[in-house]
CSV table of C-alpha atoms and ligand atoms in Angstrom, one decimal:
chain,number,residue,atom,x,y,z
A,1,MET,CA,0.0,0.2,0.1
A,2,SER,CA,1.6,3.2,-1.0
A,3,PHE,CA,0.1,6.6,0.4
A,4,ARG,CA,-0.2,9.4,-2.1
A,5,SER,CA,-0.2,13.0,-1.0
A,6,ARG,CA,-3.1,15.0,-1.6
A,7,GLU,CA,-3.0,16.8,-4.8
A,8,PRO,CA,-2.1,20.8,-4.8
A,9,HIS,CA,-5.0,23.0,-3.0
A,10,GLN,CA,-6.1,24.5,-6.3
A,11,ARG,CA,-7.0,21.2,-7.8
A,12,THR,CA,-8.8,19.9,-5.1
A,13,PRO,CA,-12.5,20.7,-6.5
A,14,LEU,CA,-11.7,18.8,-9.8
A,15,LEU,CA,-10.3,15.9,-7.7
A,16,LEU,CA,-13.2,16.0,-5.5
A,17,LEU,CA,-15.6,16.0,-8.6
A,18,LEU,CA,-13.9,13.2,-10.3
A,19,SER,CA,-14.0,11.3,-7.1
A,20,VAL,CA,-17.8,11.8,-6.7
A,21,LEU,CA,-18.7,11.0,-10.3
A,22,THR,CA,-16.2,8.4,-11.1
A,23,PRO,CA,-15.5,6.4,-7.8
A,24,SER,CA,-13.9,3.8,-9.9
A,25,LEU,CA,-10.5,6.0,-9.9
A,26,ASN,CA,-8.1,5.2,-7.5
A,27,ALA,CA,-9.0,8.2,-4.9
A,28,CYS,CA,-11.4,7.9,-1.7
A,29,LEU,CA,-14.9,9.4,-2.2
A,30,VAL,CA,-15.3,12.4,-0.8
A,31,ASN,CA,-18.5,13.8,-0.1
A,32,ASN,CA,-18.8,17.8,0.8
A,33,SER,CA,-21.7,19.0,2.4
A,34,THR,CA,-22.8,22.2,5.0
A,35,ASN,CA,-22.3,19.8,7.9
A,36,GLY,CA,-18.4,18.9,6.5
A,37,SER,CA,-16.8,16.5,4.5
A,38,SER,CA,-17.5,12.6,4.5
A,39,VAL,CA,-14.3,10.7,3.3
A,40,TYR,CA,-14.9,7.1,2.6
A,41,CYS,CA,-11.7,5.1,1.6
A,42,HIS,CA,-12.0,1.4,0.3
A,43,PRO,CA,-10.2,-0.8,-1.5
A,44,PRO,CA,-8.9,-0.3,-4.3
A,45,ALA,CA,-8.9,3.5,-3.5
A,46,GLU,CA,-5.4,5.0,-2.5
A,47,ILE,CA,-5.6,6.4,1.1
A,48,LEU,CA,-5.9,10.3,1.1
A,49,ILE,CA,-3.0,11.3,3.5
A,50,ARG,CA,-4.1,14.9,4.0
A,51,LEU,CA,-7.9,15.1,4.9
A,52,PRO,CA,-10.1,18.1,3.9
A,53,THR,CA,-10.1,20.1,7.2
A,54,ASN,CA,-13.7,20.1,7.3
A,55,THR,CA,-13.7,16.4,7.4
A,56,VAL,CA,-16.4,15.1,10.0
A,57,TYR,CA,-16.5,11.3,9.0
A,58,LEU,CA,-13.9,9.3,7.9
A,59,SER,CA,-13.9,5.5,6.9
A,60,VAL,CA,-10.6,3.8,6.2
A,61,GLU,CA,-12.2,0.0,5.7
A,62,PHE,CA,-11.5,-3.4,4.3
A,63,PHE,CA,-7.7,-2.5,3.5
A,64,ASN,CA,-6.3,-5.4,5.8
A,65,LEU,CA,-3.8,-2.5,7.0
A,66,THR,CA,-1.2,-3.3,9.7
A,67,GLN,CA,-0.3,0.2,10.4
A,68,LEU,CA,-2.1,3.4,9.6
A,69,PRO,CA,-0.4,6.4,7.8
A,70,SER,CA,1.2,8.4,10.2
A,71,ASN,CA,-0.6,11.6,10.8
A,72,ILE,CA,-3.6,10.7,8.9
A,73,LEU,CA,-5.8,12.7,11.3
A,74,GLN,CA,-3.9,15.7,11.3
A,75,GLY,CA,-5.5,18.5,10.5
A,76,ALA,CA,-9.0,17.0,10.5
A,77,SER,CA,-9.8,18.7,14.1
A,78,ASN,CA,-13.7,18.5,13.3
A,79,LEU,CA,-13.7,14.8,12.9
A,80,GLN,CA,-16.7,13.2,15.0
A,81,GLU,CA,-16.8,9.4,13.4
A,82,LEU,CA,-13.8,7.4,12.8
A,83,HIS,CA,-14.3,3.7,11.0
A,84,LEU,CA,-11.3,1.4,10.8
A,85,SER,CA,-13.1,-1.9,10.7
A,86,SER,CA,-11.6,-4.7,8.8
A,87,ASN,CA,-8.0,-4.0,8.9
A,88,GLN,CA,-5.0,-5.6,10.6
A,89,LEU,CA,-4.4,-3.3,13.1
A,90,GLU,CA,-2.2,-4.5,15.9
A,91,ASN,CA,-1.6,-1.3,17.8
A,92,LEU,CA,-2.1,2.3,18.0
A,93,SER,CA,-0.2,5.2,19.2
A,94,ALA,CA,-0.9,7.0,22.3
A,95,GLU,CA,-1.0,9.7,20.3
A,96,PHE,CA,-3.5,8.9,17.6
A,97,LEU,CA,-6.5,10.6,18.7
A,98,LEU,CA,-4.8,13.7,20.0
A,99,PRO,CA,-5.8,15.7,16.8
A,100,VAL,CA,-9.4,14.9,16.9
A,101,PRO,CA,-10.9,15.8,20.5
A,102,GLN,CA,-14.7,16.0,19.1
A,103,LEU,CA,-14.8,12.5,18.4
A,104,LYS,CA,-17.9,10.8,18.8
A,105,VAL,CA,-17.7,7.5,17.2
A,106,LEU,CA,-14.7,5.0,17.2
A,107,ASP,CA,-15.3,1.7,15.2
A,108,LEU,CA,-12.4,-0.9,15.3
A,109,THR,CA,-14.2,-3.8,14.6
A,110,ARG,CA,-12.3,-6.7,12.7
A,111,ASN,CA,-8.7,-5.9,13.5
A,112,ALA,CA,-6.1,-7.4,15.4
A,113,LEU,CA,-5.7,-5.3,18.9
A,114,ALA,CA,-4.5,-7.5,21.5
A,115,GLN,CA,-4.0,-4.1,23.5
A,116,LEU,CA,-4.7,-0.4,23.9
A,117,PRO,CA,-1.9,2.2,24.7
A,118,PRO,CA,-2.8,3.6,28.0
A,119,GLY,CA,-3.5,7.3,27.1
A,120,LEU,CA,-5.3,6.7,23.7
A,121,PHE,CA,-8.2,8.3,24.9
A,122,GLN,CA,-6.9,11.5,27.2
A,123,ALA,CA,-8.4,13.9,24.9
A,124,SER,CA,-11.5,11.7,23.9
A,125,ALA,CA,-13.8,13.3,26.5
A,126,ALA,CA,-16.4,13.5,23.9
A,127,LEU,CA,-16.3,9.8,22.7
A,128,HIS,CA,-19.8,8.2,23.1
A,129,THR,CA,-19.4,5.0,21.0
A,130,LEU,CA,-16.4,2.6,20.9
A,131,VAL,CA,-16.3,-0.7,18.9
A,132,LEU,CA,-13.8,-3.0,19.5
A,133,LYS,CA,-15.7,-6.2,18.4
A,134,GLU,CA,-14.0,-9.0,16.9
A,135,ASN,CA,-10.4,-8.0,18.0
A,136,HIS,CA,-7.5,-10.4,19.8
A,137,LEU,CA,-7.9,-8.8,23.4
A,138,GLU,CA,-7.6,-11.2,26.1
A,139,ILE,CA,-7.4,-8.8,28.9
A,140,LEU,CA,-8.4,-5.4,29.6
A,141,LYS,CA,-6.7,-2.7,31.7
A,142,ALA,CA,-9.0,0.1,33.3
A,143,SER,CA,-6.0,2.4,32.6
A,144,TRP,CA,-6.3,1.7,28.7
A,145,LEU,CA,-9.7,3.6,28.8
A,146,ASN,CA,-8.9,6.5,30.7
A,147,GLY,CA,-10.2,9.6,29.7
A,148,LEU,CA,-13.8,8.5,28.3
A,149,LYS,CA,-16.2,10.7,30.2
A,150,ALA,CA,-19.0,10.3,27.8
A,151,LEU,CA,-19.1,6.9,27.1
A,152,GLN,CA,-22.7,5.3,26.1
A,153,TYR,CA,-21.9,2.3,24.2
A,154,LEU,CA,-19.0,0.0,24.6
A,155,ASP,CA,-18.8,-3.2,22.5
A,156,LEU,CA,-15.9,-6.1,23.5
A,157,SER,CA,-17.6,-8.8,21.6
A,158,GLY,CA,-15.7,-11.6,20.1
A,159,ASN,CA,-12.8,-11.1,21.8
A,160,ARG,CA,-10.6,-13.5,23.8
A,161,LEU,CA,-11.4,-11.9,27.3
A,162,TRP,CA,-11.0,-14.3,30.1
A,163,THR,CA,-10.9,-11.7,32.8
A,164,LEU,CA,-11.8,-8.3,33.5
A,165,PRO,CA,-10.3,-5.7,36.1
A,166,PRO,CA,-12.1,-4.3,38.7
A,167,GLY,CA,-13.5,-0.9,38.7
A,168,LEU,CA,-13.7,-1.0,34.4
A,169,LEU,CA,-16.9,0.8,34.2
A,170,ALA,CA,-16.1,3.0,37.5
A,171,ASN,CA,-16.2,6.0,35.5
A,172,PHE,CA,-18.6,5.8,32.7
A,173,THR,CA,-21.9,7.0,34.4
A,174,ALA,CA,-23.6,7.4,30.9
A,175,LEU,CA,-22.8,3.7,29.8
A,176,LYS,CA,-26.4,2.4,28.4
A,177,THR,CA,-24.9,-0.8,26.4
A,178,LEU,CA,-22.1,-3.0,27.3
A,179,ASP,CA,-21.5,-5.8,24.9
A,180,LEU,CA,-18.9,-8.6,26.2
A,181,GLY,CA,-20.9,-11.4,24.3
A,182,ASN,CA,-18.8,-14.3,22.7
A,183,ASN,CA,-15.7,-14.1,24.9
A,184,GLN,CA,-14.0,-16.5,27.1
A,185,LEU,CA,-15.4,-15.5,30.6
A,186,ALA,CA,-15.9,-17.7,33.2
A,187,THR,CA,-16.3,-15.5,35.9
A,188,LEU,CA,-17.3,-11.6,36.3
A,189,PRO,CA,-15.6,-9.1,39.0
A,190,PRO,CA,-18.7,-8.4,41.3
A,191,ASP,CA,-18.4,-4.8,41.1
A,192,LEU,CA,-18.7,-5.0,37.2
A,193,LEU,CA,-21.7,-3.2,36.9
A,194,ARG,CA,-20.9,-0.1,39.3
A,195,GLY,CA,-20.6,3.0,37.9
A,196,PRO,CA,-23.0,3.4,35.0
A,197,LEU,CA,-26.3,5.2,36.4
A,198,HIS,CA,-28.5,3.9,33.8
A,199,LEU,CA,-27.4,0.6,31.9
A,200,GLU,CA,-30.3,-0.3,29.5
A,201,ARG,CA,-28.6,-3.3,27.6
A,202,LEU,CA,-26.1,-6.0,28.8
A,203,HIS,CA,-24.7,-8.7,26.4
A,204,LEU,CA,-23.0,-11.5,28.1
A,205,GLU,CA,-23.9,-14.6,25.8
A,206,GLY,CA,-21.2,-16.7,24.3
A,207,ASN,CA,-19.1,-16.9,27.5
A,208,ARG,CA,-18.0,-19.7,30.1
A,209,LEU,CA,-20.2,-18.4,32.9
A,210,LYS,CA,-20.9,-21.0,35.4
A,211,GLU,CA,-23.0,-19.1,37.8
A,212,LEU,CA,-25.0,-16.0,38.1
A,213,GLY,CA,-24.4,-14.7,41.5
A,214,LYS,CA,-27.1,-12.6,43.8
A,215,ASP,CA,-25.0,-9.2,43.2
A,216,LEU,CA,-23.9,-8.6,40.3
A,217,LEU,CA,-27.0,-7.3,38.4
A,218,ALA,CA,-28.2,-5.3,41.9
A,219,PRO,CA,-26.7,-2.0,40.6
A,220,GLN,CA,-28.7,-1.7,37.5
A,221,PRO,CA,-32.5,-1.9,38.2
A,222,GLY,CA,-33.2,-0.1,34.8
A,223,LEU,CA,-31.7,-3.0,32.8
A,224,GLN,CA,-34.1,-3.7,29.9
A,225,PHE,CA,-32.0,-6.2,27.7
A,226,LEU,CA,-30.1,-9.1,29.5
A,227,PHE,CA,-28.5,-11.9,27.4
A,228,LEU,CA,-27.0,-14.9,29.2
A,229,GLN,CA,-27.4,-17.5,26.4
A,230,ASN,CA,-24.9,-20.0,25.4
A,231,ASN,CA,-22.9,-20.1,28.9
A,232,ASN,CA,-22.2,-22.8,31.1
A,233,LEU,CA,-24.8,-21.7,33.8
A,234,THR,CA,-25.8,-24.3,36.3
A,235,SER,CA,-27.1,-22.0,39.0
A,236,VAL,CA,-28.4,-18.8,39.4
A,237,ALA,CA,-29.0,-17.4,42.5
A,238,ALA,CA,-32.5,-17.0,44.0
A,239,GLY,CA,-32.0,-13.1,44.3
A,240,ALA,CA,-30.1,-12.6,40.9
A,241,PHE,CA,-33.0,-10.9,39.1
A,242,ARG,CA,-34.6,-8.9,42.4
A,243,GLY,CA,-35.4,-5.3,41.2
A,244,LEU,CA,-35.3,-6.1,37.7
A,245,GLN,CA,-38.3,-4.1,36.8
A,246,LYS,CA,-37.7,-3.1,33.8
A,247,LEU,CA,-36.5,-6.1,31.9
A,248,ASP,CA,-38.1,-6.7,28.7
A,249,MET,CA,-36.0,-9.1,27.4
A,250,LEU,CA,-34.1,-12.1,29.1
A,251,ASP,CA,-32.1,-15.0,27.2
A,252,LEU,CA,-31.1,-17.9,29.1
A,253,SER,CA,-31.1,-20.6,26.4
A,254,GLY,CA,-28.6,-23.0,25.8
A,255,ASN,CA,-27.2,-23.2,29.4
A,256,LEU,CA,-26.8,-26.0,32.1
A,257,LEU,CA,-29.6,-25.1,34.2
A,258,SER,CA,-31.8,-28.1,35.6
A,259,SER,CA,-33.5,-26.2,38.2
A,260,VAL,CA,-33.7,-22.5,39.4
A,261,PRO,CA,-34.6,-21.5,43.0
A,262,THR,CA,-38.0,-20.6,44.2
A,263,GLY,CA,-38.5,-16.8,44.1
A,264,LEU,CA,-36.2,-16.2,41.3
A,265,TRP,CA,-38.9,-14.7,38.8
A,266,VAL,CA,-40.4,-12.6,41.2
A,267,SER,CA,-39.8,-9.1,40.2
A,268,LEU,CA,-39.7,-10.3,36.2
A,269,GLY,CA,-43.0,-10.0,34.1
A,270,ARG,CA,-46.3,-10.7,35.3
A,271,PRO,CA,-48.1,-10.1,37.6
A,272,THR,CA,-46.2,-6.9,38.1
A,273,ARG,CA,-45.7,-5.8,34.3
A,274,ALA,CA,-45.6,-8.1,31.3
A,275,MET,CA,-42.0,-8.0,29.2
A,276,LYS,CA,-42.1,-6.2,26.3
A,277,ASP,CA,-39.9,-8.4,24.2
A,278,GLY,CA,-40.1,-11.7,25.9
A,279,PHE,CA,-37.8,-14.5,27.7
A,280,ASP,CA,-36.2,-17.7,26.5
A,281,ILE,CA,-35.0,-20.8,28.6
A,282,SER,CA,-35.1,-23.3,25.9
A,283,GLY,CA,-31.7,-25.4,25.5
A,284,ASN,CA,-31.4,-26.4,29.3
A,285,PRO,CA,-31.6,-29.8,30.6
A,286,TRP,CA,-34.6,-28.9,33.1
A,287,VAL,CA,-35.5,-31.6,35.7
A,288,CYS,CA,-39.2,-31.6,35.9
A,289,ASP,CA,-39.9,-32.1,39.6
A,290,GLN,CA,-41.5,-30.5,42.1
A,291,LYS,CA,-38.7,-27.6,42.5
A,292,LEU,CA,-40.0,-26.0,39.0
A,293,VAL,CA,-43.4,-25.4,40.5
A,294,ASP,CA,-42.6,-21.9,41.0
A,295,LEU,CA,-41.4,-21.6,37.4
A,296,TYR,CA,-44.5,-23.4,36.3
A,297,HIS,CA,-46.5,-20.7,38.0
A,298,TRP,CA,-44.7,-17.6,36.3
A,299,LEU,CA,-44.8,-19.5,33.2
A,300,MET,CA,-48.5,-19.5,32.7
A,301,ALA,CA,-48.4,-16.0,33.7
A,302,ASN,CA,-46.2,-15.0,31.2
A,303,ASN,CA,-46.8,-17.7,28.1
A,304,ASP,CA,-47.5,-15.2,25.7
A,305,THR,CA,-43.8,-13.9,25.5
A,306,MET,CA,-42.1,-17.1,26.1
A,307,PHE,CA,-39.7,-18.1,22.7
A,308,SER,CA,-38.5,-21.5,21.7
A,309,ARG,CA,-41.7,-23.2,23.3
A,310,LYS,CA,-41.0,-26.4,21.1
A,311,ASP,CA,-37.4,-26.3,22.5
A,312,THR,CA,-37.9,-26.0,25.8
A,313,PHE,CA,-38.5,-29.6,27.4
A,314,CYS,CA,-37.5,-31.7,30.3
A,315,ALA,CA,-34.4,-33.5,30.5
A,316,GLY,CA,-35.8,-35.8,33.1
A,317,PRO,CA,-36.9,-37.4,35.2
A,318,GLY,CA,-37.3,-40.6,33.8
A,319,THR,CA,-40.4,-40.8,31.5
A,320,LEU,CA,-40.9,-37.2,31.9
A,321,LYS,CA,-37.9,-36.6,29.3
A,322,GLY,CA,-39.1,-34.7,26.3
A,323,GLN,CA,-42.1,-33.0,28.0
A,324,LEU,CA,-42.6,-29.6,26.8
A,325,LEU,CA,-42.1,-27.0,30.0
A,326,LEU,CA,-45.4,-25.4,29.0
A,327,GLU,CA,-47.3,-28.7,28.9
A,328,MET,CA,-45.9,-29.4,32.7
A,329,ALA,CA,-46.9,-26.0,33.7
A,330,ARG,CA,-50.6,-26.1,32.5
A,331,SER,CA,-50.7,-29.4,34.0
A,332,GLN,CA,-50.2,-28.2,37.4
B,1,NAG,C1,-23.4,12.9,0.0
B,1,NAG,O1,-24.2,13.8,1.1
B,1,NAG,C2,-25.7,14.0,1.2
B,1,NAG,C3,-26.0,14.5,2.4
B,1,NAG,O2,-25.6,13.9,3.6
B,1,NAG,C4,-26.3,13.0,0.6
B,1,NAG,O3,-27.6,13.2,0.1
B,1,NAG,C5,-25.8,12.2,-1.0
B,1,NAG,O4,-26.4,11.2,-1.2
B,1,NAG,C6,-24.5,12.1,-0.5
B,1,NAG,N1,-23.8,11.7,-1.9
B,1,NAG,C7,-23.2,10.8,-2.2
B,1,NAG,C8,-22.5,10.3,-3.5
B,1,NAG,O5,-22.8,9.7,-1.3
B,2,NAG,C1,-17.7,22.5,1.4
B,2,NAG,O1,-19.3,23.0,1.3
B,2,NAG,C2,-19.1,24.4,1.9
B,2,NAG,C3,-20.8,24.6,1.3
B,2,NAG,O2,-21.6,23.8,1.8
B,2,NAG,C4,-18.3,25.1,1.3
B,2,NAG,O3,-18.4,26.4,2.1
B,2,NAG,C5,-16.7,24.5,1.1
B,2,NAG,O4,-16.0,25.4,0.7
B,2,NAG,C6,-17.0,23.0,0.6
B,2,NAG,N1,-15.3,22.7,1.3
B,2,NAG,C7,-14.6,22.0,0.2
B,2,NAG,C8,-13.4,21.5,0.7
B,2,NAG,O5,-15.1,21.9,-1.0
B,3,NAG,C1,-26.7,18.5,8.7
B,3,NAG,O1,-26.7,18.3,10.3
B,3,NAG,C2,-28.1,18.4,10.5
B,3,NAG,C3,-28.3,18.4,12.0
B,3,NAG,O2,-27.5,17.4,12.7
B,3,NAG,C4,-29.3,17.6,10.0
B,3,NAG,O3,-30.3,17.9,10.2
B,3,NAG,C5,-29.0,17.8,8.7
B,3,NAG,O4,-29.6,17.0,7.7
B,3,NAG,C6,-27.3,17.4,7.8
B,3,NAG,N1,-27.4,18.1,6.6
B,3,NAG,C7,-26.9,17.3,5.9
B,3,NAG,C8,-26.8,17.7,4.4
B,3,NAG,O5,-26.2,16.1,6.1
B,4,NAG,C1,-8.3,-8.6,3.2
B,4,NAG,O1,-8.0,-10.1,3.7
B,4,NAG,C2,-9.1,-11.0,3.2
B,4,NAG,C3,-8.9,-12.0,4.0
B,4,NAG,O2,-7.6,-12.6,4.0
B,4,NAG,C4,-9.3,-10.9,1.4
B,4,NAG,O3,-10.2,-11.6,1.0
B,4,NAG,C5,-9.0,-9.4,0.8
B,4,NAG,O4,-8.9,-9.6,-0.5
B,4,NAG,C6,-8.2,-8.9,1.7
B,4,NAG,N1,-8.5,-7.1,1.1
B,4,NAG,C7,-7.2,-6.6,0.5
B,4,NAG,C8,-7.7,-5.2,0.3
B,4,NAG,O5,-6.1,-7.0,0.6
B,5,NAG,C1,3.2,-1.3,16.3
B,5,NAG,O1,4.0,-2.3,16.5
B,5,NAG,C2,5.0,-2.7,15.5
B,5,NAG,C3,5.6,-4.1,15.7
B,5,NAG,O2,5.7,-4.1,17.2
B,5,NAG,C4,6.1,-1.1,15.1
B,5,NAG,O3,7.5,-1.6,14.9
B,5,NAG,C5,5.5,-0.3,15.3
B,5,NAG,O4,6.2,0.7,15.7
B,5,NAG,C6,4.1,-0.4,16.3
B,5,NAG,N1,3.8,1.4,16.1
B,5,NAG,C7,2.9,1.8,17.0
B,5,NAG,C8,2.2,2.9,16.7
B,5,NAG,O5,3.0,1.8,18.0
B,6,NAG,C1,-11.6,7.4,37.0
B,6,NAG,O1,-11.2,9.0,36.5
B,6,NAG,C2,-10.4,9.1,37.2
B,6,NAG,C3,-10.1,10.8,37.2
B,6,NAG,O2,-10.0,10.8,35.4
B,6,NAG,C4,-9.0,8.5,37.3
B,6,NAG,O3,-7.9,8.9,38.1
B,6,NAG,C5,-9.3,7.1,37.8
B,6,NAG,O4,-8.1,6.2,37.5
B,6,NAG,C6,-10.1,6.6,36.5
B,6,NAG,N1,-10.8,5.4,37.1
B,6,NAG,C7,-10.7,4.2,36.5
B,6,NAG,C8,-10.9,2.9,37.1
B,6,NAG,O5,-10.4,4.3,35.2
B,7,NAG,C1,-19.0,-25.3,29.0
B,7,NAG,O1,-20.1,-26.3,28.1
B,7,NAG,C2,-19.5,-26.9,27.2
B,7,NAG,C3,-20.5,-27.5,26.6
B,7,NAG,O2,-22.0,-27.0,27.1
B,7,NAG,C4,-18.5,-27.5,27.2
B,7,NAG,O3,-17.7,-28.3,26.0
B,7,NAG,C5,-17.3,-27.2,28.1
B,7,NAG,O4,-16.4,-27.9,28.4
B,7,NAG,C6,-17.6,-26.1,29.1
B,7,NAG,N1,-16.8,-25.2,29.5
B,7,NAG,C7,-16.5,-24.9,30.9
B,7,NAG,C8,-15.5,-24.0,31.1
B,7,NAG,O5,-16.9,-26.0,31.5
B,8,NAG,C1,-51.5,-18.5,27.7
B,8,NAG,O1,-52.2,-19.0,28.8
B,8,NAG,C2,-53.5,-18.8,28.9
B,8,NAG,C3,-54.1,-19.4,30.0
B,8,NAG,O2,-53.7,-20.9,30.3
B,8,NAG,C4,-53.9,-19.4,27.5
B,8,NAG,O3,-55.4,-19.0,27.6
B,8,NAG,C5,-53.2,-18.8,26.3
B,8,NAG,O4,-53.9,-19.3,25.1
B,8,NAG,C6,-52.2,-19.0,26.3
B,8,NAG,N1,-51.3,-17.9,25.4
B,8,NAG,C7,-50.7,-18.8,24.6
B,8,NAG,C8,-49.8,-17.9,23.4
B,8,NAG,O5,-50.2,-19.7,24.5
């Protein structure tokens, strides 16, 4: 990949015109409007090394770049969105984002980052969306995220995270969505959800979680969406969902639950408030004995929002194997 300097200033309008009319030329597509310029660089374009000073949106995607051209953001101090997905970036420099203090969205999906330099976000107080999906992160240090103050959306899914540090979200009072799906997490720090004042969406699916304790969710009574499917949950504490009166979606499918404690469901769904979206408890090895009576009662009250009914059946005991849980509930 070679990086060509931009044409001399007086020829810029011609270059822009050509790039809009005939994107097959090896130039990035630049779309200027009253709000600023949007610059789209996709292969086989050559990457503009000096951006228009009014650039608000930059996409440099699908190049498999292992490194970005140095100073690529220099002079683009109005940049609000930076999309760098589908490259092969392994590291970034701590100064990378200094020129763009107004940045609101940073998308680094599908790169090869195994770490971030401490200080990367020292000038990123406006950043509200950070996507690090499908990188190579195995650990995360709270210091890597220092400086973020406005974060609302943090996507760390599809990495190799097996542990998280304490206090990770302590400073992220505005966080609404946390996506930790499809990692290798077997445990979570008990204080994980302390910090955000109003988390709405939590993705923990596709990890190796074995149990859900009673305190993890307690700091987030306003949670609306909770995804726990495809873990190794064998136990959920009786108080784990207490106070979750706004929950509209609960996915517990594809776990190893054979039973759940009495009282688990008391704050969810009806009779208090129907879940708007619904719940899924399919793909668990339910043992349909008296211990499930509490769940049966709850199922009857909430049957209209149950997903995957035909895949929600007893694994035992004995001849009850294969019976639908909903049928068991109806026959109580
Ligand atoms: C340029 O931006 C304007 C306004 O955002 C949009 O309507 C138009 O479709 C864009 N043009 C191209 C070629 O992307
Ligand atoms: C972009 O458009 C604005 C008006 O919409 C104009 O003032 C400005 O000169 C243009 N910038 C470039 C680099 O063409
Ligand atoms: C410019 O930004 C305003 C406010 O965000 C928006 O309503 C408008 O559609 C944008 N105009 C263009 C041409 O993109
Ligand atoms: C990037 O890598 C993918 C997968 O190896 C390949 O299909 C694609 O052609 C590569 N793109 C470029 C621009 O080299
Ligand atoms: C990234 O890592 C490579 C190889 O270790 C190194 O040569 C390069 O200087 C690093 N780049 C940055 C921006 O840290
Ligand atoms: C929270 O922010 C303060 C002040 O910027 C900083 O000293 C502290 O290390 C941050 N805490 C974490 C866990 O990042
Ligand atoms: C999790 O469960 C899967 C199958 O359900 C099993 O293959 C795997 O070994 C379990 N992992 C752990 C860490 O228990
Ligand atoms: C839910 O249960 C009620 C009472 O048993 C029944 O009338 C209703 O048809 C059921 N709804 C669905 C969607 O199965």
